Amino acid sequence: DKMNLREYLKNNRLAADGAFGTYYADKYGSDELPEAANILHPDRVIAIHTEYINAGARYIRTNTYASNSSLLSDDENKVKENITAAVQLAQEAVKSSGVRQIYIAGDIGPIPDGMGFAKNGKDKEYMRLASIMLEQGVDAVHFETFADYEDILPAIKYLRESSSDIFISICFSVNQYGYSAAGLSAKRLIEDAAKLDVDAVGLNCGVGSGHMSQLIDGLGLSKNKFFLALPNAGYPDFTRNHMHFGGAPAYFAGKMAQIAKKGVDIVGGCCGTKPESIEKMCTELEKLPRHEKKTPDEHTDEPKQAKMRGFLYDDNGNIKKKKFIAVELAPPFNANDEKLLESAHALVGMGVDVLTFPDSPSGRTRVDSVLMAGKVRRETGMDVMPHICCRDKNAVAMRSLFMGSRINDIYNMLIITGDPLPSMVRETVKSVFNFDSVGLMKIAQEMNEEVFADSPLCYGGAINQGRRNIDIELGRVRKKMAAGAQFFLTQPVFCEEDVLRLRYIKKETGARILCGIMPLISRKNALFMKNEIAGVNVPDELVERYPENAGRREGEAVGIELARQMIAMTQDFADGYYFEFPFNRTYMLKEILK
């Protein structure tokens, strides 16, 4: 009988196979998904598995990387048929080889975003794929090339509850600088994944063997988890729409021997690697003794105490004991910032804790929020807080933005998902949305630990108390707090229902809440907010408080009274107030605060 995989790895290193997809394309062309061959060309699939087994591979991944309802077929039965065939073909290749100690890993790759799945649709799809593989008797379920692990958590939980024997492994894909497409570092991903109920964690794809060797040096390989390293053959070059990889097999084998010496348990290849690469790697591995994993030096110096900065903190880094006041100034649509700067200067000395700047709300281009905040801070000396939305920049740009803000003494951020682009421009201007606000907060949280450890960023999030299901919003607030959010700004509060909902969120979470106060200035302004701004609750009786043809002062007087009323209704739980003045009429603040 075959030894249990966990038991085997305690005393043995395991050689994994190399790439299936790129090798299949080299041999048979790239006109169809390699996974389609499980049904169309089963002999080819068996042949490739056999080549890797003959090369010395003993950890064989099934040809199912893209076997899902998004990439292969939207017919669930066809996906099941494909995976079932793939596992059986791998089993047939193993049986024909006559080698006893070979382990078959059901391979699951990431489902791309925006591929027709509902919010939790990908979670269920990963669970379904894993269940099919479990039914077919694989030795392991192998998740690879992931940028984070959130979507596969339910599948991991399902696998572990269904079988205590199944070996579960997760591999992340990062670039040569050590960051995934979700902006998370290899160190953070490996440390967090090692806390999950899985057997092995590791890295695959993204980089060649040389860079992967360097990346592993920066990781503390946990003695409680097995580790996998499955790099590419090198870096690709495109010729006539065909992808070619550099990296000679002998070079790859030498680097994999170096990687194995670091205490890696399963070594193999990803894109561009072929049976020849694995054969030479296995020859090198035979010369090596089994090595213990490297662990971080336990005698590290005590970390320096971080000094907290930002509008919440006093000069000693302690939270101020007061009701905070934030005032929003909307950057202009053009390059004329004279009126905004006048409004900012008028607020100096009025007890405002921070000025905050939206990031092109409604997807309409305004002056960049960070650059506008930087200029106002230099000219007024006031604390500033740009809004940072996820719509327009990828993870690399976001990290650069955080660092650029920091060197310009901007410590406060409001991190939001952001409004979608107007439909009329979507054909020519594309959104990014690599992640939502919680995902971006996780990047900021990681940077606070690694890049800004001496003086972290102070960031918060938004609360949409008008969401139909308040418990969903409650869950979002908790996730944001877990991702390091220190405060929350709410949508404008216009009625008792809003107040009750926010009081409930405060009671359940203890979040630091700055209630949104918008002194509407006219009936027209109130009707616009009621009918055109999503997620804002403006009752009819509020609209009726504004006379039909009121003058400017009369309309502002109603708005000032409304603001005072909302402050009075929320003062028992609010930690402060977030003022949004229509058309930047900040002079109204003085009257409101009298």
Coordinates of C-alpha atoms in Angstrom, one line a residue:
D1 CA 0.0 0.0 0.0
K2 CA 1.0 3.6 -0.7
M3 CA 2.2 5.5 2.4
N4 CA 0.1 8.4 3.5
L5 CA 1.4 11.6 1.9
R6 CA 1.8 13.5 5.2
E7 CA 3.8 10.6 6.6
Y8 CA 5.9 10.3 3.5
L9 CA 6.9 14.0 3.5
K10 CA 8.1 13.8 7.1
N11 CA 11.2 11.9 6.0
N12 CA 11.2 12.5 2.2
R13 CA 11.4 15.3 -0.3
L14 CA 8.9 15.0 -3.2
A15 CA 9.5 15.9 -6.8
A16 CA 6.4 17.4 -8.5
D17 CA 5.7 17.4 -12.2
G18 CA 6.2 20.4 -14.5
A19 CA 3.8 22.5 -16.6
F20 CA 0.9 20.7 -18.3
G21 CA -0.7 23.6 -20.3
T22 CA 2.4 25.2 -21.9
Y23 CA 3.9 21.8 -22.6
Y24 CA 0.6 20.6 -24.2
A25 CA 0.6 23.8 -26.4
D26 CA 4.2 23.1 -27.4
K27 CA 3.4 19.6 -28.5
Y28 CA -0.1 19.9 -29.9
G29 CA -0.7 23.6 -30.6
S30 CA -2.7 26.2 -28.6
D31 CA -6.0 26.3 -30.5
E32 CA -8.0 24.8 -27.6
L33 CA -7.8 24.7 -23.8
P34 CA -5.4 21.9 -22.7
E35 CA -8.2 20.8 -20.3
A36 CA -10.5 20.0 -23.3
A37 CA -8.1 17.1 -24.1
N38 CA -9.4 15.2 -21.1
I39 CA -12.4 14.4 -23.2
L40 CA -11.2 15.0 -26.8
H41 CA -7.7 13.5 -26.6
P42 CA -7.3 11.3 -23.5
D43 CA -4.3 9.5 -25.0
R44 CA -2.4 12.9 -25.1
V45 CA -3.1 13.5 -21.4
I46 CA -1.9 10.0 -20.4
A47 CA 1.2 10.5 -22.5
I48 CA 2.2 13.8 -20.8
H49 CA 1.6 12.4 -17.3
T50 CA 3.7 9.4 -18.2
E51 CA 6.5 11.5 -19.5
Y52 CA 6.6 13.3 -16.1
I53 CA 6.5 10.1 -14.2
N54 CA 9.3 8.7 -16.2
A55 CA 11.3 11.9 -15.5
G56 CA 11.0 11.2 -11.8
A57 CA 7.9 13.2 -10.7
R58 CA 6.0 11.7 -7.8
Y59 CA 3.5 14.5 -7.2
I60 CA 1.2 14.6 -10.3
R61 CA -1.3 17.4 -10.8
T62 CA -4.4 16.6 -12.8
N63 CA -5.1 18.5 -16.1
T64 CA -7.9 20.6 -14.5
Y65 CA -6.3 24.0 -13.9
A66 CA -9.1 25.7 -15.9
S67 CA -11.8 23.1 -15.5
N68 CA -14.5 25.3 -14.1
S69 CA -17.8 26.8 -15.2
S70 CA -16.2 30.1 -16.2
L71 CA -13.3 29.0 -18.4
L72 CA -14.2 25.5 -19.7
S73 CA -18.0 25.4 -20.0
D74 CA -21.0 26.9 -18.4
D75 CA -22.6 23.5 -18.3
E76 CA -21.9 22.1 -14.8
N77 CA -22.3 18.5 -16.0
K78 CA -19.6 18.9 -18.6
V79 CA -17.3 20.4 -16.0
K80 CA -17.9 17.4 -13.8
E81 CA -17.4 15.0 -16.7
N82 CA -14.1 16.8 -17.5
I83 CA -12.7 16.6 -14.0
T84 CA -13.8 13.0 -13.6
A85 CA -12.0 12.1 -16.8
A86 CA -8.9 14.1 -15.8
V87 CA -8.5 12.3 -12.5
Q88 CA -9.1 8.9 -14.1
L89 CA -6.5 9.6 -16.8
A90 CA -3.9 10.5 -14.1
Q91 CA -4.8 7.4 -12.2
E92 CA -4.4 5.3 -15.4
A93 CA -0.9 6.8 -16.1
V94 CA 0.2 6.1 -12.5
K95 CA -1.1 2.5 -12.7
S96 CA 0.6 1.9 -16.0
S97 CA 3.9 3.2 -14.6
G98 CA 4.1 0.4 -12.0
V99 CA 5.6 3.0 -9.5
R100 CA 3.9 2.6 -6.1
Q101 CA 4.7 5.9 -4.4
I102 CA 3.0 8.4 -6.7
Y103 CA 0.5 11.0 -5.4
I104 CA -2.2 12.5 -7.5
A105 CA -3.2 16.1 -6.7
G106 CA -6.5 17.5 -8.1
D107 CA -5.5 20.8 -9.5
I108 CA -7.7 23.9 -9.1
G109 CA -6.7 27.3 -10.6
P110 CA -8.3 30.7 -9.9
I111 CA -11.5 31.8 -11.5
P112 CA -11.0 35.2 -13.1
D113 CA -13.0 38.1 -11.7
G114 CA -15.9 39.5 -13.7
M115 CA -16.7 36.1 -15.3
G116 CA -20.4 36.0 -14.6
F117 CA -20.3 34.8 -11.0
A118 CA -22.4 36.3 -8.3
K119 CA -20.7 37.7 -5.1
N120 CA -20.4 34.3 -3.5
G121 CA -20.7 32.3 -6.7
K122 CA -16.9 31.6 -6.9
D123 CA -16.9 30.3 -3.3
K124 CA -19.6 27.7 -4.2
E125 CA -17.8 26.8 -7.5
Y126 CA -14.5 26.1 -5.7
M127 CA -16.4 23.8 -3.3
R128 CA -18.1 22.0 -6.1
L129 CA -14.7 21.4 -8.0
A130 CA -13.1 20.2 -4.8
S131 CA -16.0 17.8 -4.0
I132 CA -15.8 16.2 -7.5
M133 CA -12.1 15.6 -7.0
L134 CA -12.7 14.1 -3.6
E135 CA -15.3 11.7 -5.0
Q136 CA -12.7 10.6 -7.6
G137 CA -10.2 9.6 -4.9
V138 CA -7.3 12.1 -5.4
D139 CA -4.6 12.0 -2.7
A140 CA -4.5 15.8 -2.5
V141 CA -6.4 18.9 -3.6
H142 CA -4.0 21.5 -4.9
F143 CA -5.0 25.2 -5.2
E144 CA -2.4 27.1 -7.3
T145 CA -1.6 30.5 -8.8
F146 CA -3.9 32.4 -6.3
A147 CA -3.4 36.0 -5.4
D148 CA -5.1 35.6 -2.1
Y149 CA -7.2 32.9 -0.3
E150 CA -10.5 34.5 0.6
D151 CA -12.6 32.8 -2.1
I152 CA -11.3 29.3 -1.3
L153 CA -11.8 29.3 2.4
P154 CA -15.3 27.6 2.2
A155 CA -13.7 24.9 -0.1
I156 CA -10.9 24.3 2.4
K157 CA -13.4 24.0 5.3
Y158 CA -15.6 21.6 3.2
L159 CA -12.6 19.4 2.3
R160 CA -11.4 19.2 5.9
E161 CA -14.8 18.4 7.2
S162 CA -15.4 15.8 4.5
S163 CA -12.1 14.0 4.9
S164 CA -9.4 14.1 7.5
D165 CA -7.1 12.2 5.2
I166 CA -7.2 14.6 2.2
F167 CA -3.9 16.5 1.7
I168 CA -4.7 20.2 1.0
S169 CA -2.1 22.6 -0.5
I170 CA -2.2 26.2 -1.6
C171 CA 0.3 28.0 -3.8
F172 CA 0.3 31.7 -4.4
S173 CA 1.6 33.5 -7.4
V174 CA 3.8 36.6 -6.8
N175 CA 6.0 38.8 -9.0
Q176 CA 9.8 39.2 -8.6
Y177 CA 9.3 41.9 -5.9
G178 CA 7.2 39.4 -3.9
Y179 CA 3.7 40.8 -4.3
S180 CA 0.6 39.1 -5.7
A181 CA -1.9 40.6 -8.1
A182 CA -4.0 41.5 -5.0
G183 CA -1.1 43.6 -3.7
L184 CA -0.3 41.2 -0.8
S185 CA 3.3 40.2 -0.1
A186 CA 4.5 36.6 -0.3
K187 CA 5.4 36.8 3.4
R188 CA 1.9 37.9 4.5
L189 CA 0.2 35.3 2.2
I190 CA 2.4 32.4 3.5
E191 CA 2.1 33.4 7.1
D192 CA -1.7 33.8 6.9
A193 CA -2.2 30.6 4.9
A194 CA -0.1 28.6 7.4
K195 CA -2.7 29.4 10.0
L196 CA -5.4 27.7 7.9
D197 CA -6.4 24.0 8.2
V198 CA -4.2 23.0 5.3
D199 CA -1.2 20.7 5.0
A200 CA 1.1 22.7 2.7
V201 CA 1.6 26.2 1.5
G202 CA 3.9 27.6 -1.2
L203 CA 4.6 29.6 -4.3
N204 CA 4.1 28.8 -8.0
C205 CA 4.2 30.6 -11.3
G206 CA 4.8 34.3 -11.5
V207 CA 8.6 34.1 -11.4
G208 CA 11.5 31.9 -12.6
S209 CA 13.6 29.6 -10.4
G210 CA 16.2 32.3 -9.7
H211 CA 13.8 34.9 -8.3
M212 CA 11.8 32.2 -6.4
S213 CA 15.0 31.1 -4.6
Q214 CA 15.5 34.8 -3.5
L215 CA 11.9 35.1 -2.4
I216 CA 12.1 32.0 -0.3
D217 CA 15.1 33.5 1.6
G218 CA 12.7 36.2 2.8
L219 CA 10.2 33.7 4.2
G220 CA 10.3 31.9 7.5
L221 CA 9.2 28.4 6.5
S222 CA 6.9 27.1 9.2
K223 CA 7.9 23.8 10.7
N224 CA 4.1 23.0 11.1
K225 CA 3.4 23.1 7.3
F226 CA 5.0 21.5 4.3
F227 CA 6.2 23.9 1.7
L228 CA 6.0 23.8 -2.1
A229 CA 8.1 25.7 -4.7
L230 CA 6.9 25.4 -8.3
P231 CA 8.5 28.2 -10.4
N232 CA 8.3 28.9 -14.1
A233 CA 11.1 27.8 -16.4
G234 CA 12.0 31.5 -16.8
Y235 CA 10.2 34.6 -18.2
P236 CA 8.1 34.4 -21.4
D237 CA 8.6 35.9 -24.8
F238 CA 5.7 36.1 -27.3
T239 CA 6.5 35.2 -30.9
R240 CA 3.7 35.0 -33.5
N241 CA 1.1 34.8 -30.7
H242 CA 3.0 31.9 -29.1
M243 CA 4.6 32.0 -25.7
H244 CA 8.2 30.8 -25.3
F245 CA 10.0 30.5 -22.0
G246 CA 13.7 31.0 -21.4
G247 CA 15.7 29.0 -18.9
A248 CA 17.7 25.9 -19.8
P249 CA 16.7 22.7 -18.0
A250 CA 20.2 22.4 -16.4
Y251 CA 20.0 25.9 -15.0
F252 CA 16.5 25.3 -13.7
A253 CA 17.7 22.0 -12.1
G254 CA 20.6 23.8 -10.3
K255 CA 18.3 26.5 -8.9
M256 CA 15.8 23.9 -7.8
A257 CA 18.5 22.1 -5.9
Q258 CA 19.3 25.4 -4.1
I259 CA 15.6 25.8 -3.3
A260 CA 15.4 22.3 -1.9
K261 CA 18.3 23.0 0.4
K262 CA 16.3 25.7 2.1
G263 CA 13.9 23.1 3.5
V264 CA 11.3 23.0 0.7
D265 CA 9.3 19.7 0.8
I266 CA 7.8 19.6 -2.7
V267 CA 9.7 21.0 -5.7
G268 CA 8.6 21.0 -9.3
G269 CA 7.8 23.4 -12.1
C270 CA 5.1 25.6 -13.6
C271 CA 4.8 27.4 -17.0
G272 CA 7.5 26.6 -19.5
T273 CA 8.9 23.6 -17.7
K274 CA 9.0 20.2 -19.5
P275 CA 9.8 16.6 -18.6
E276 CA 13.5 17.3 -19.4
S277 CA 13.6 20.0 -16.8
I278 CA 12.0 17.7 -14.1
E279 CA 14.4 14.9 -15.1
K280 CA 17.5 17.0 -14.6
M281 CA 16.0 18.4 -11.3
C282 CA 15.4 14.9 -10.0
T283 CA 19.0 14.0 -10.8
E284 CA 20.2 16.9 -8.7
L285 CA 17.8 16.1 -5.9
E286 CA 19.2 12.6 -5.5
K287 CA 22.5 14.1 -4.5
L288 CA 21.0 16.1 -1.6
P289 CA 20.2 15.0 2.0
R290 CA 16.9 15.9 3.6
H291 CA 17.1 19.4 5.1
E292 CA 15.3 21.0 8.0
K293 CA 13.3 24.1 7.2
K294 CA 14.9 27.4 7.8
T295 CA 13.1 29.4 10.5
P296 CA 13.4 33.1 11.3
D297 CA 16.0 34.1 13.9
E298 CA 14.3 34.0 17.3
H299 CA 16.7 36.5 18.8
T300 CA 15.4 39.6 17.0
D301 CA 15.5 43.0 18.6
E302 CA 12.4 44.4 20.2
P303 CA 10.4 46.3 17.5
K304 CA 10.3 50.1 18.0
Q305 CA 7.1 51.5 19.4
A306 CA 5.2 53.0 16.5
K307 CA 4.2 56.7 17.0
M308 CA 0.6 57.1 15.8
R309 CA -0.1 60.0 13.5
G310 CA -3.2 61.4 12.0
F311 CA -6.2 63.6 12.9
L312 CA -7.3 61.1 15.7
Y313 CA -4.1 61.5 17.6
D314 CA -2.4 64.2 19.7
D315 CA 1.3 65.1 19.6
N316 CA 2.1 62.2 22.0
G317 CA 0.3 59.7 19.8
N318 CA -2.7 59.3 22.0
I319 CA -6.3 59.4 20.8
K320 CA -7.8 62.8 21.4
K321 CA -10.7 63.0 23.8
K322 CA -13.2 65.1 21.8
K323 CA -15.9 65.0 19.1
F324 CA -14.0 65.0 15.9
I325 CA -14.9 67.3 13.0
A326 CA -14.1 66.5 9.4
V327 CA -15.1 68.8 6.5
E328 CA -15.2 67.7 2.9
L329 CA -13.9 69.9 0.2
A330 CA -14.7 68.7 -3.3
P331 CA -11.7 69.2 -5.7
P332 CA -12.6 71.2 -8.8
F333 CA -13.5 69.8 -12.2
N334 CA -10.8 72.0 -13.8
A335 CA -7.4 73.3 -12.8
N336 CA -8.8 76.4 -11.0
D337 CA -8.6 75.7 -7.2
E338 CA -9.0 79.3 -6.0
K339 CA -12.5 78.7 -4.5
L340 CA -11.5 75.5 -2.8
L341 CA -8.4 77.2 -1.2
E342 CA -10.5 80.1 0.0
S343 CA -12.9 77.6 1.7
A344 CA -9.9 75.8 3.2
H345 CA -8.3 79.0 4.6
A346 CA -11.7 80.1 6.0
L347 CA -11.8 76.9 8.2
V348 CA -8.4 77.6 9.8
G349 CA -8.9 78.1 13.6
M350 CA -12.5 76.8 13.6
G351 CA -11.8 73.6 15.4
V352 CA -11.8 71.4 12.3
D353 CA -9.7 68.3 12.8
V354 CA -9.3 67.2 9.2
L355 CA -10.2 68.3 5.7
T356 CA -11.2 65.5 3.4
F357 CA -11.2 65.3 -0.4
P358 CA -13.3 63.0 -2.6
D359 CA -11.7 60.8 -5.3
S360 CA -13.6 61.7 -8.5
P361 CA -17.0 60.7 -7.1
S362 CA -19.6 59.3 -9.6
G363 CA -16.7 58.5 -11.9
R364 CA -16.5 62.1 -13.1
T365 CA -12.9 63.5 -13.4
R366 CA -11.8 65.9 -10.7
V367 CA -8.4 67.1 -9.5
D368 CA -6.6 64.2 -7.9
S369 CA -7.6 63.9 -4.3
V370 CA -4.1 63.2 -3.0
L371 CA -2.4 66.1 -4.9
M372 CA -5.2 68.4 -3.8
A373 CA -4.9 67.3 -0.2
G374 CA -1.1 67.9 -0.4
K375 CA -1.5 71.4 -1.6
V376 CA -4.1 72.3 1.0
R377 CA -1.9 70.9 3.8
R378 CA 1.1 72.9 2.6
E379 CA -0.9 76.2 2.3
T380 CA -3.0 75.9 5.5
G381 CA -1.0 73.5 7.8
M382 CA -4.3 71.6 8.5
D383 CA -4.6 67.9 8.7
V384 CA -5.9 66.5 5.4
M385 CA -7.4 63.2 4.3
P386 CA -7.8 62.2 0.7
H387 CA -10.4 59.6 -0.3
I388 CA -8.8 56.6 -2.1
C389 CA -11.1 54.6 -4.2
C390 CA -10.4 51.2 -5.9
R391 CA -11.8 52.1 -9.3
D392 CA -8.9 53.5 -11.2
K393 CA -5.6 52.0 -10.0
N394 CA -4.2 48.5 -9.6
A395 CA -2.4 47.1 -6.6
V396 CA 1.1 48.4 -7.7
A397 CA -0.3 52.0 -8.2
M398 CA -2.1 51.9 -4.9
R399 CA 1.1 50.9 -3.0
S400 CA 3.0 53.7 -4.8
L401 CA 0.2 56.2 -3.9
F402 CA 0.4 55.2 -0.2
M403 CA 4.2 55.7 -0.1
G404 CA 3.9 59.0 -2.1
S405 CA 1.3 60.3 0.3
R406 CA 3.5 59.4 3.3
I407 CA 6.6 61.3 2.0
N408 CA 4.3 64.3 1.6
D409 CA 3.2 64.1 5.2
I410 CA -0.3 62.8 4.5
Y411 CA -1.1 60.3 7.2
N412 CA -4.9 60.1 6.9
M413 CA -6.9 58.1 4.3
L414 CA -10.5 57.3 3.7
I415 CA -10.5 54.0 1.8
I416 CA -13.6 53.3 -0.2
T417 CA -14.6 50.9 -3.1
G418 CA -15.8 53.9 -5.2
D419 CA -18.6 54.6 -7.6
P420 CA -18.7 52.9 -11.0
L421 CA -18.0 54.8 -14.2
P422 CA -21.0 56.4 -15.9
S423 CA -22.3 54.0 -18.6
M424 CA -21.7 56.5 -21.4
V425 CA -17.9 56.3 -20.9
R426 CA -17.5 52.6 -20.1
E427 CA -16.7 51.7 -23.7
T428 CA -13.7 54.0 -23.8
V429 CA -12.6 54.2 -20.1
K430 CA -12.1 51.0 -18.1
S431 CA -12.5 50.6 -14.4
V432 CA -9.8 48.6 -12.5
F433 CA -11.5 47.4 -9.3
N434 CA -8.7 44.8 -8.5
F435 CA -10.4 44.7 -5.1
D436 CA -12.9 46.4 -2.9
S437 CA -12.3 48.7 0.1
V438 CA -11.6 45.8 2.4
G439 CA -9.0 44.4 0.1
L440 CA -7.3 47.8 -0.2
M441 CA -7.4 48.1 3.6
K442 CA -5.6 44.8 3.9
I443 CA -2.8 46.2 1.7
A444 CA -2.6 49.4 3.9
Q445 CA -2.6 47.2 7.0
E446 CA 0.3 45.2 5.6
M447 CA 2.2 48.3 4.6
N448 CA 1.7 49.7 8.1
E449 CA 3.4 46.6 9.5
E450 CA 6.3 46.4 7.0
V451 CA 6.8 49.8 5.3
F452 CA 5.3 52.4 7.8
A453 CA 6.0 50.5 11.0
D454 CA 7.6 53.6 12.7
S455 CA 4.6 55.8 12.0
P456 CA 1.6 54.0 10.4
L457 CA -1.1 55.4 8.1
C458 CA -4.4 56.3 9.8
Y459 CA -7.2 55.1 7.6
G460 CA -10.9 54.6 7.9
G461 CA -13.9 53.5 5.8
A462 CA -17.4 54.4 4.9
I463 CA -20.7 53.3 6.4
N464 CA -23.8 53.2 4.1
Q465 CA -26.5 53.1 6.7
G466 CA -29.1 53.2 3.9
R467 CA -28.3 49.7 2.7
R468 CA -31.5 47.7 2.6
N469 CA -30.1 44.8 4.7
I470 CA -28.4 46.5 7.7
D471 CA -26.8 43.3 8.9
I472 CA -24.8 43.0 5.6
E473 CA -23.5 46.5 6.3
L474 CA -22.7 45.5 9.9
G475 CA -20.7 42.6 8.5
R476 CA -18.8 45.0 6.2
V477 CA -18.0 47.3 9.2
R478 CA -16.6 44.3 11.1
K479 CA -14.4 43.2 8.2
K480 CA -13.1 46.8 7.8
M481 CA -12.2 47.0 11.5
A482 CA -10.4 43.6 11.2
A483 CA -8.5 45.1 8.2
G484 CA -7.3 48.1 10.4
A485 CA -10.0 50.7 9.9
Q486 CA -9.8 53.2 12.8
F487 CA -12.8 55.3 12.0
F488 CA -15.9 55.5 9.8
L489 CA -17.6 58.3 7.9
T490 CA -21.2 57.8 7.2
Q491 CA -23.6 58.7 4.4
P492 CA -25.5 62.0 5.2
V493 CA -28.0 61.5 8.1
F494 CA -31.4 63.0 7.3
C495 CA -33.9 61.2 9.4
E496 CA -34.6 59.2 12.5
E497 CA -34.3 55.9 10.6
D498 CA -30.7 56.7 9.7
V499 CA -30.0 57.6 13.3
L500 CA -31.4 54.3 14.7
R501 CA -29.4 52.2 12.1
L502 CA -26.1 54.0 13.0
R503 CA -26.8 53.6 16.8
Y504 CA -27.3 49.9 16.2
I505 CA -24.0 49.6 14.3
K506 CA -22.2 51.5 17.0
K507 CA -23.7 49.3 19.7
E508 CA -22.8 46.0 17.9
T509 CA -19.3 46.9 16.8
G510 CA -18.0 49.8 18.9
A511 CA -16.7 51.5 15.8
R512 CA -15.5 55.1 15.9
I513 CA -18.3 56.8 13.9
L514 CA -18.3 60.3 12.4
C515 CA -21.9 61.0 11.3
G516 CA -22.4 62.5 7.9
I517 CA -24.0 66.0 8.1
M518 CA -25.1 67.7 4.9
P519 CA -26.9 71.0 5.3
L520 CA -29.0 71.1 2.2
I521 CA -29.4 74.6 0.9
S522 CA -32.6 74.6 -1.1
R523 CA -35.6 72.6 -2.2
K524 CA -33.8 71.9 -5.5
N525 CA -30.8 70.6 -3.7
A526 CA -33.0 68.4 -1.5
L527 CA -34.9 67.0 -4.5
F528 CA -31.6 66.2 -6.3
M529 CA -30.2 64.3 -3.2
K530 CA -33.5 62.4 -2.8
N531 CA -33.9 61.4 -6.5
E532 CA -30.5 61.1 -8.0
I533 CA -28.0 60.0 -5.3
A534 CA -28.2 56.3 -4.5
G535 CA -28.1 55.1 -0.9
V536 CA -29.2 58.4 0.6
N537 CA -32.5 58.6 2.5
V538 CA -34.2 62.1 2.1
P539 CA -37.8 61.9 3.4
D540 CA -40.6 64.0 1.8
E541 CA -41.2 66.0 5.0
L542 CA -37.6 67.2 4.8
V543 CA -38.0 68.4 1.3
E544 CA -41.2 70.3 2.4
R545 CA -39.2 72.3 4.9
Y546 CA -37.6 74.2 2.1
P547 CA -39.9 77.0 0.6
E548 CA -40.5 76.8 -3.2
N549 CA -38.7 80.0 -4.1
A550 CA -36.6 80.7 -1.1
G551 CA -33.6 83.1 -1.4
R552 CA -30.1 82.0 -0.7
R553 CA -30.0 83.0 3.0
E554 CA -33.5 81.5 3.7
G555 CA -32.5 78.1 2.2
E556 CA -29.2 78.1 4.1
A557 CA -31.0 78.8 7.3
V558 CA -33.2 75.7 6.9
G559 CA -30.0 73.7 6.2
I560 CA -28.3 75.0 9.3
E561 CA -31.3 74.1 11.4
L562 CA -31.4 70.6 9.8
A563 CA -27.7 70.1 10.6
R564 CA -28.2 71.1 14.3
Q565 CA -31.2 68.8 14.6
M566 CA -29.2 65.8 13.2
I567 CA -26.3 66.6 15.6
A568 CA -28.6 66.6 18.5
M569 CA -30.2 63.3 17.5
T570 CA -26.8 61.6 17.2
Q571 CA -24.7 63.2 20.0
D572 CA -25.3 60.3 22.4
F573 CA -23.3 57.8 20.2
A574 CA -21.4 59.8 17.5
D575 CA -17.7 60.2 17.9
G576 CA -17.7 63.2 15.7
Y577 CA -19.2 64.7 12.5
Y578 CA -18.4 64.7 8.8
F579 CA -19.7 67.8 7.1
E580 CA -20.4 67.9 3.4
F581 CA -21.4 71.4 2.3
P582 CA -23.1 71.7 -1.1
F583 CA -20.9 73.8 -3.4
N584 CA -18.2 74.0 -0.7
R585 CA -20.2 76.6 1.4
T586 CA -18.0 76.0 4.4
Y587 CA -18.9 79.3 6.0
M588 CA -22.1 77.7 7.2
L589 CA -20.1 75.6 9.7
K590 CA -19.6 78.6 12.0
E591 CA -23.4 79.1 12.4
I592 CA -24.0 75.3 12.9
L593 CA -21.4 75.1 15.7
K594 CA -22.6 78.1 17.6

